[in-house]
PDB file of N, CA and C in Angstrom:
ATOM      1  N   MET A 506     -71.954 100.387 -54.040  1.00 48.00           N
ATOM      2  CA  MET A 506     -73.376 100.562 -53.763  1.00 48.00           C
ATOM      3  C   MET A 506     -73.545 101.076 -52.335  1.00 48.00           C
ATOM      4  N   LYS A 507     -73.936 102.286 -52.217  1.00 67.00           N
ATOM      5  CA  LYS A 507     -74.113 102.859 -50.893  1.00 67.00           C
ATOM      6  C   LYS A 507     -75.429 102.402 -50.279  1.00 67.00           C
ATOM      7  N   ASN A 508     -76.508 102.547 -51.007  1.00 84.00           N
ATOM      8  CA  ASN A 508     -77.823 102.128 -50.520  1.00 84.00           C
ATOM      9  C   ASN A 508     -78.369 101.048 -51.439  1.00 84.00           C
ATOM     10  N   CYS A 509     -78.456  99.855 -50.909  1.00 87.00           N
ATOM     11  CA  CYS A 509     -78.962  98.734 -51.705  1.00 87.00           C
ATOM     12  C   CYS A 509     -80.457  98.576 -51.464  1.00 87.00           C
ATOM     13  N   PRO A 510     -81.186  98.192 -52.501  1.00 93.00           N
ATOM     14  CA  PRO A 510     -82.613  97.946 -52.317  1.00 93.00           C
ATOM     15  C   PRO A 510     -82.826  96.771 -51.359  1.00 93.00           C
ATOM     16  N   PRO A 511     -83.899  96.807 -50.593  1.00 93.00           N
ATOM     17  CA  PRO A 511     -84.180  95.717 -49.655  1.00 93.00           C
ATOM     18  C   PRO A 511     -84.227  94.342 -50.333  1.00 93.00           C
ATOM     19  N   GLN A 512     -84.701  94.295 -51.566  1.00 95.00           N
ATOM     20  CA  GLN A 512     -84.769  93.015 -52.263  1.00 95.00           C
ATOM     21  C   GLN A 512     -83.368  92.463 -52.528  1.00 95.00           C
ATOM     22  N   PHE A 513     -82.421  93.349 -52.853  1.00 96.00           N
ATOM     23  CA  PHE A 513     -81.038  92.913 -53.066  1.00 96.00           C
ATOM     24  C   PHE A 513     -80.456  92.340 -51.773  1.00 96.00           C
ATOM     25  N   GLU A 514     -80.719  93.011 -50.656  1.00 95.00           N
ATOM     26  CA  GLU A 514     -80.229  92.530 -49.364  1.00 95.00           C
ATOM     27  C   GLU A 514     -80.815  91.155 -49.045  1.00 95.00           C
ATOM     28  N   ALA A 515     -82.116  90.998 -49.265  1.00 95.00           N
ATOM     29  CA  ALA A 515     -82.771  89.716 -48.999  1.00 95.00           C
ATOM     30  C   ALA A 515     -82.206  88.621 -49.903  1.00 95.00           C
ATOM     31  N   ASP A 516     -81.982  88.947 -51.160  1.00 96.00           N
ATOM     32  CA  ASP A 516     -81.414  87.973 -52.091  1.00 96.00           C
ATOM     33  C   ASP A 516     -79.982  87.608 -51.698  1.00 96.00           C
ATOM     34  N   ALA A 517     -79.223  88.577 -51.218  1.00 95.00           N
ATOM     35  CA  ALA A 517     -77.850  88.328 -50.786  1.00 95.00           C
ATOM     36  C   ALA A 517     -77.828  87.379 -49.593  1.00 95.00           C
ATOM     37  N   VAL A 518     -78.714  87.591 -48.636  1.00 95.00           N
ATOM     38  CA  VAL A 518     -78.806  86.712 -47.472  1.00 95.00           C
ATOM     39  C   VAL A 518     -79.225  85.313 -47.908  1.00 95.00           C
ATOM     40  N   ALA A 519     -80.184  85.227 -48.816  1.00 94.00           N
ATOM     41  CA  ALA A 519     -80.630  83.925 -49.314  1.00 94.00           C
ATOM     42  C   ALA A 519     -79.498  83.197 -50.031  1.00 94.00           C
ATOM     43  N   LEU A 520     -78.704  83.923 -50.791  1.00 94.00           N
ATOM     44  CA  LEU A 520     -77.566  83.319 -51.472  1.00 94.00           C
ATOM     45  C   LEU A 520     -76.558  82.784 -50.466  1.00 94.00           C
ATOM     46  N   TYR A 521     -76.258  83.560 -49.440  1.00 94.00           N
ATOM     47  CA  TYR A 521     -75.345  83.125 -48.385  1.00 94.00           C
ATOM     48  C   TYR A 521     -75.860  81.848 -47.710  1.00 94.00           C
ATOM     49  N   GLU A 522     -77.151  81.829 -47.407  1.00 92.00           N
ATOM     50  CA  GLU A 522     -77.736  80.654 -46.752  1.00 92.00           C
ATOM     51  C   GLU A 522     -77.745  79.434 -47.659  1.00 92.00           C
ATOM     52  N   SER A 523     -77.802  79.652 -48.966  1.00 92.00           N
ATOM     53  CA  SER A 523     -77.862  78.528 -49.897  1.00 92.00           C
ATOM     54  C   SER A 523     -76.499  77.905 -50.165  1.00 92.00           C
ATOM     55  N   ARG A 524     -75.452  78.530 -49.667  1.00 90.00           N
ATOM     56  CA  ARG A 524     -74.086  78.022 -49.845  1.00 90.00           C
ATOM     57  C   ARG A 524     -73.488  77.652 -48.492  1.00 90.00           C
ATOM     58  N   PRO A 525     -73.857  76.511 -47.933  1.00 89.00           N
ATOM     59  CA  PRO A 525     -73.381  76.170 -46.585  1.00 89.00           C
ATOM     60  C   PRO A 525     -71.868  76.015 -46.493  1.00 89.00           C
ATOM     61  N   GLU A 526     -71.204  75.735 -47.611  1.00 90.00           N
ATOM     62  CA  GLU A 526     -69.751  75.564 -47.581  1.00 90.00           C
ATOM     63  C   GLU A 526     -69.007  76.891 -47.680  1.00 90.00           C
ATOM     64  N   ALA A 527     -69.687  77.950 -48.067  1.00 90.00           N
ATOM     65  CA  ALA A 527     -69.038  79.242 -48.291  1.00 90.00           C
ATOM     66  C   ALA A 527     -69.081  80.106 -47.039  1.00 90.00           C
ATOM     67  N   THR A 528     -68.102  80.977 -46.943  1.00 92.00           N
ATOM     68  CA  THR A 528     -68.082  81.957 -45.858  1.00 92.00           C
ATOM     69  C   THR A 528     -68.589  83.294 -46.389  1.00 92.00           C
ATOM     70  N   ILE A 529     -68.700  84.247 -45.497  1.00 94.00           N
ATOM     71  CA  ILE A 529     -69.197  85.576 -45.866  1.00 94.00           C
ATOM     72  C   ILE A 529     -68.342  86.207 -46.963  1.00 94.00           C
ATOM     73  N   ARG A 530     -67.028  86.118 -46.815  1.00 96.00           N
ATOM     74  CA  ARG A 530     -66.114  86.838 -47.710  1.00 96.00           C
ATOM     75  C   ARG A 530     -66.302  86.475 -49.186  1.00 96.00           C
ATOM     76  N   PRO A 531     -66.302  85.190 -49.589  1.00 96.00           N
ATOM     77  CA  PRO A 531     -66.470  84.913 -51.015  1.00 96.00           C
ATOM     78  C   PRO A 531     -67.865  85.260 -51.553  1.00 96.00           C
ATOM     79  N   VAL A 532     -68.876  85.105 -50.728  1.00 96.00           N
ATOM     80  CA  VAL A 532     -70.228  85.464 -51.168  1.00 96.00           C
ATOM     81  C   VAL A 532     -70.305  86.976 -51.382  1.00 96.00           C
ATOM     82  N   ALA A 533     -69.742  87.738 -50.458  1.00 96.00           N
ATOM     83  CA  ALA A 533     -69.732  89.193 -50.601  1.00 96.00           C
ATOM     84  C   ALA A 533     -68.954  89.606 -51.846  1.00 96.00           C
ATOM     85  N   ALA A 534     -67.826  88.933 -52.104  1.00 96.00           N
ATOM     86  CA  ALA A 534     -67.034  89.249 -53.295  1.00 96.00           C
ATOM     87  C   ALA A 534     -67.833  88.960 -54.562  1.00 96.00           C
ATOM     88  N   ASP A 535     -68.567  87.851 -54.580  1.00 95.00           N
ATOM     89  CA  ASP A 535     -69.402  87.517 -55.738  1.00 95.00           C
ATOM     90  C   ASP A 535     -70.455  88.593 -55.992  1.00 95.00           C
ATOM     91  N   LEU A 536     -70.951  89.184 -54.915  1.00 95.00           N
ATOM     92  CA  LEU A 536     -72.009  90.195 -55.030  1.00 95.00           C
ATOM     93  C   LEU A 536     -71.461  91.611 -55.191  1.00 95.00           C
ATOM     94  N   GLY A 537     -70.180  91.783 -54.944  1.00 95.00           N
ATOM     95  CA  GLY A 537     -69.586  93.121 -55.052  1.00 95.00           C
ATOM     96  C   GLY A 537     -69.908  94.022 -53.883  1.00 95.00           C
ATOM     97  N   VAL A 538     -70.090  93.427 -52.698  1.00 96.00           N
ATOM     98  CA  VAL A 538     -70.354  94.219 -51.500  1.00 96.00           C
ATOM     99  C   VAL A 538     -69.270  93.941 -50.471  1.00 96.00           C
ATOM    100  N   ASN A 539     -69.137  94.835 -49.517  1.00 96.00           N
ATOM    101  CA  ASN A 539     -68.190  94.670 -48.434  1.00 96.00           C
ATOM    102  C   ASN A 539     -68.632  93.489 -47.562  1.00 96.00           C
ATOM    103  N   PRO A 540     -67.695  92.635 -47.129  1.00 96.00           N
ATOM    104  CA  PRO A 540     -68.069  91.499 -46.275  1.00 96.00           C
ATOM    105  C   PRO A 540     -68.791  91.912 -44.995  1.00 96.00           C
ATOM    106  N   GLU A 541     -68.399  93.034 -44.408  1.00 96.00           N
ATOM    107  CA  GLU A 541     -69.085  93.487 -43.192  1.00 96.00           C
ATOM    108  C   GLU A 541     -70.529  93.890 -43.483  1.00 96.00           C
ATOM    109  N   THR A 542     -70.761  94.429 -44.661  1.00 96.00           N
ATOM    110  CA  THR A 542     -72.124  94.793 -45.054  1.00 96.00           C
ATOM    111  C   THR A 542     -72.985  93.541 -45.136  1.00 96.00           C
ATOM    112  N   LEU A 543     -72.472  92.509 -45.817  1.00 95.00           N
ATOM    113  CA  LEU A 543     -73.233  91.252 -45.917  1.00 95.00           C
ATOM    114  C   LEU A 543     -73.426  90.641 -44.539  1.00 95.00           C
ATOM    115  N   ARG A 544     -72.394  90.674 -43.706  1.00 94.00           N
ATOM    116  CA  ARG A 544     -72.506  90.125 -42.350  1.00 94.00           C
ATOM    117  C   ARG A 544     -73.609  90.835 -41.571  1.00 94.00           C
ATOM    118  N   ASN A 545     -73.691  92.154 -41.718  1.00 95.00           N
ATOM    119  CA  ASN A 545     -74.749  92.908 -41.039  1.00 95.00           C
ATOM    120  C   ASN A 545     -76.126  92.521 -41.553  1.00 95.00           C
ATOM    121  N   TRP A 546     -76.250  92.331 -42.866  1.00 95.00           N
ATOM    122  CA  TRP A 546     -77.538  91.923 -43.435  1.00 95.00           C
ATOM    123  C   TRP A 546     -77.941  90.547 -42.917  1.00 95.00           C
ATOM    124  N   VAL A 547     -76.979  89.641 -42.832  1.00 94.00           N
ATOM    125  CA  VAL A 547     -77.264  88.284 -42.346  1.00 94.00           C
ATOM    126  C   VAL A 547     -77.721  88.339 -40.892  1.00 94.00           C
ATOM    127  N   ARG A 548     -77.026  89.122 -40.083  1.00 93.00           N
ATOM    128  CA  ARG A 548     -77.421  89.266 -38.674  1.00 93.00           C
ATOM    129  C   ARG A 548     -78.805  89.881 -38.547  1.00 93.00           C
ATOM    130  N   ALA A 549     -79.068  90.916 -39.327  1.00 93.00           N
ATOM    131  CA  ALA A 549     -80.363  91.595 -39.262  1.00 93.00           C
ATOM    132  C   ALA A 549     -81.499  90.667 -39.684  1.00 93.00           C
ATOM    133  N   ALA A 550     -81.204  89.767 -40.615  1.00 91.00           N
ATOM    134  CA  ALA A 550     -82.224  88.829 -41.085  1.00 91.00           C
ATOM    135  C   ALA A 550     -82.422  87.678 -40.100  1.00 91.00           C
ATOM    136  N   GLY A 551     -81.527  87.577 -39.126  1.00 88.00           N
ATOM    137  CA  GLY A 551     -81.647  86.484 -38.162  1.00 88.00           C
ATOM    138  C   GLY A 551     -81.225  85.146 -38.737  1.00 88.00           C
ATOM    139  N   ALA A 552     -80.507  85.184 -39.837  1.00 70.00           N
ATOM    140  CA  ALA A 552     -80.048  83.947 -40.468  1.00 70.00           C
ATOM    141  C   ALA A 552     -78.921  83.358 -39.640  1.00 70.00           C
ATOM    142  N   SER A 553     -78.904  82.054 -39.565  1.00 67.00           N
ATOM    143  CA  SER A 553     -77.823  81.400 -38.840  1.00 67.00           C
ATOM    144  C   SER A 553     -77.490  80.079 -39.515  1.00 67.00           C
ATOM    145  N   ARG A 554     -76.229  79.748 -39.421  1.00 66.00           N
ATOM    146  CA  ARG A 554     -75.737  78.476 -39.949  1.00 66.00           C
ATOM    147  C   ARG A 554     -74.723  77.943 -38.961  1.00 66.00           C
ATOM    148  N   PRO A 555     -74.524  76.639 -38.955  1.00 62.00           N
ATOM    149  CA  PRO A 555     -73.448  76.106 -38.115  1.00 62.00           C
ATOM    150  C   PRO A 555     -72.129  76.715 -38.532  1.00 62.00           C
ATOM    151  N   ARG A 556     -71.258  76.963 -37.575  1.00 59.00           N
ATOM    152  CA  ARG A 556     -69.989  77.612 -37.875  1.00 59.00           C
ATOM    153  C   ARG A 556     -68.824  76.686 -37.584  1.00 59.00           C
ATOM    154  N   GLY A 557     -67.843  76.724 -38.429  1.00 54.00           N
ATOM    155  CA  GLY A 557     -66.564  76.077 -38.195  1.00 54.00           C
ATOM    156  C   GLY A 557     -66.597  74.568 -38.122  1.00 54.00           C
ATOM    157  N   ARG A 558     -65.464  74.009 -37.753  1.00 48.00           N
ATOM    158  CA  ARG A 558     -65.323  72.562 -37.695  1.00 48.00           C
ATOM    159  C   ARG A 558     -66.128  71.954 -36.556  1.00 48.00           C
ATOM    160  N   ARG A 559     -66.314  72.693 -35.495  1.00 44.00           N
ATOM    161  CA  ARG A 559     -67.083  72.139 -34.379  1.00 44.00           C
ATOM    162  C   ARG A 559     -68.489  71.754 -34.810  1.00 44.00           C
ATOM    163  N   ALA A 560     -69.057  72.507 -35.699  1.00 47.00           N
ATOM    164  CA  ALA A 560     -70.414  72.219 -36.168  1.00 47.00           C
ATOM    165  C   ALA A 560     -70.443  70.939 -36.992  1.00 47.00           C
ATOM    166  N   GLU A 561     -69.322  70.611 -37.632  1.00 49.00           N
ATOM    167  CA  GLU A 561     -69.262  69.411 -38.452  1.00 49.00           C
ATOM    168  C   GLU A 561     -69.030  68.159 -37.623  1.00 49.00           C
ATOM    169  N   ALA A 562     -68.425  68.298 -36.457  1.00 48.00           N
ATOM    170  CA  ALA A 562     -68.105  67.139 -35.629  1.00 48.00           C
ATOM    171  C   ALA A 562     -69.370  66.575 -35.012  1.00 48.00           C
ATOM    172  N   SER A 563     -69.455  65.259 -35.022  1.00 49.00           N
ATOM    173  CA  SER A 563     -70.617  64.630 -34.420  1.00 49.00           C
ATOM    174  C   SER A 563     -70.382  64.496 -32.922  1.00 49.00           C
ATOM    175  N   VAL A 564     -71.456  64.540 -32.188  1.00 53.00           N
ATOM    176  CA  VAL A 564     -71.369  64.410 -30.747  1.00 53.00           C
ATOM    177  C   VAL A 564     -71.622  62.952 -30.412  1.00 53.00           C
ATOM    178  N   GLU A 565     -70.589  62.303 -29.850  1.00 59.00           N
ATOM    179  CA  GLU A 565     -70.693  60.905 -29.498  1.00 59.00           C
ATOM    180  C   GLU A 565     -70.608  60.770 -27.996  1.00 59.00           C
ATOM    181  N   PRO A 566     -71.301  59.763 -27.431  1.00 56.00           N
ATOM    182  CA  PRO A 566     -71.188  59.566 -25.997  1.00 56.00           C
ATOM    183  C   PRO A 566     -69.773  59.137 -25.638  1.00 56.00           C
ATOM    184  N   PRO A 567     -69.291  59.488 -24.445  1.00 58.00           N
ATOM    185  CA  PRO A 567     -67.938  59.132 -24.073  1.00 58.00           C
ATOM    186  C   PRO A 567     -67.765  57.622 -23.967  1.00 58.00           C
ATOM    187  N   THR A 568     -66.583  57.159 -24.284  1.00 63.00           N
ATOM    188  CA  THR A 568     -66.285  55.728 -24.152  1.00 63.00           C
ATOM    189  C   THR A 568     -65.959  55.442 -22.691  1.00 63.00           C
ATOM    190  N   ALA A 569     -65.818  54.171 -22.360  1.00 64.00           N
ATOM    191  CA  ALA A 569     -65.488  53.789 -20.984  1.00 64.00           C
ATOM    192  C   ALA A 569     -64.165  54.423 -20.563  1.00 64.00           C
ATOM    193  N   LEU A 570     -63.174  54.433 -21.453  1.00 64.00           N
ATOM    194  CA  LEU A 570     -61.890  55.043 -21.144  1.00 64.00           C
ATOM    195  C   LEU A 570     -62.048  56.538 -20.954  1.00 64.00           C
ATOM    196  N   GLY A 571     -62.844  57.163 -21.801  1.00 59.00           N
ATOM    197  CA  GLY A 571     -63.080  58.602 -21.679  1.00 59.00           C
ATOM    198  C   GLY A 571     -63.786  58.943 -20.386  1.00 59.00           C
ATOM    199  N   ALA A 572     -64.699  58.085 -19.940  1.00 57.00           N
ATOM    200  CA  ALA A 572     -65.415  58.319 -18.700  1.00 57.00           C
ATOM    201  C   ALA A 572     -64.476  58.199 -17.503  1.00 57.00           C
ATOM    202  N   GLN A 573     -63.499  57.282 -17.586  1.00 61.00           N
ATOM    203  CA  GLN A 573     -62.538  57.128 -16.486  1.00 61.00           C
ATOM    204  C   GLN A 573     -61.637  58.343 -16.387  1.00 61.00           C
ATOM    205  N   ASN A 574     -61.284  58.924 -17.527  1.00 59.00           N
ATOM    206  CA  ASN A 574     -60.392  60.075 -17.535  1.00 59.00           C
ATOM    207  C   ASN A 574     -61.090  61.356 -17.119  1.00 59.00           C
ATOM    208  N   ALA A 575     -62.390  61.396 -17.196  1.00 56.00           N
ATOM    209  CA  ALA A 575     -63.145  62.623 -16.908  1.00 56.00           C
ATOM    210  C   ALA A 575     -63.234  62.929 -15.458  1.00 56.00           C
TER     211      ALA A 575
END
């Protein structure tokens, strides 16, 4: 698909956002588009999701031992 309709692009971004566990690559494969194309659509739409393991880690205050080491 060289030129996709705007509705398809919007639906693709919505699908990506609805799958928080999925990355760009499998969603793009499901849709039959290049991963970079989907990535560009997501960026253009201003969509954002937490990325990687850092986003999953909770932020806890440092312990007394951690404060001494800092």
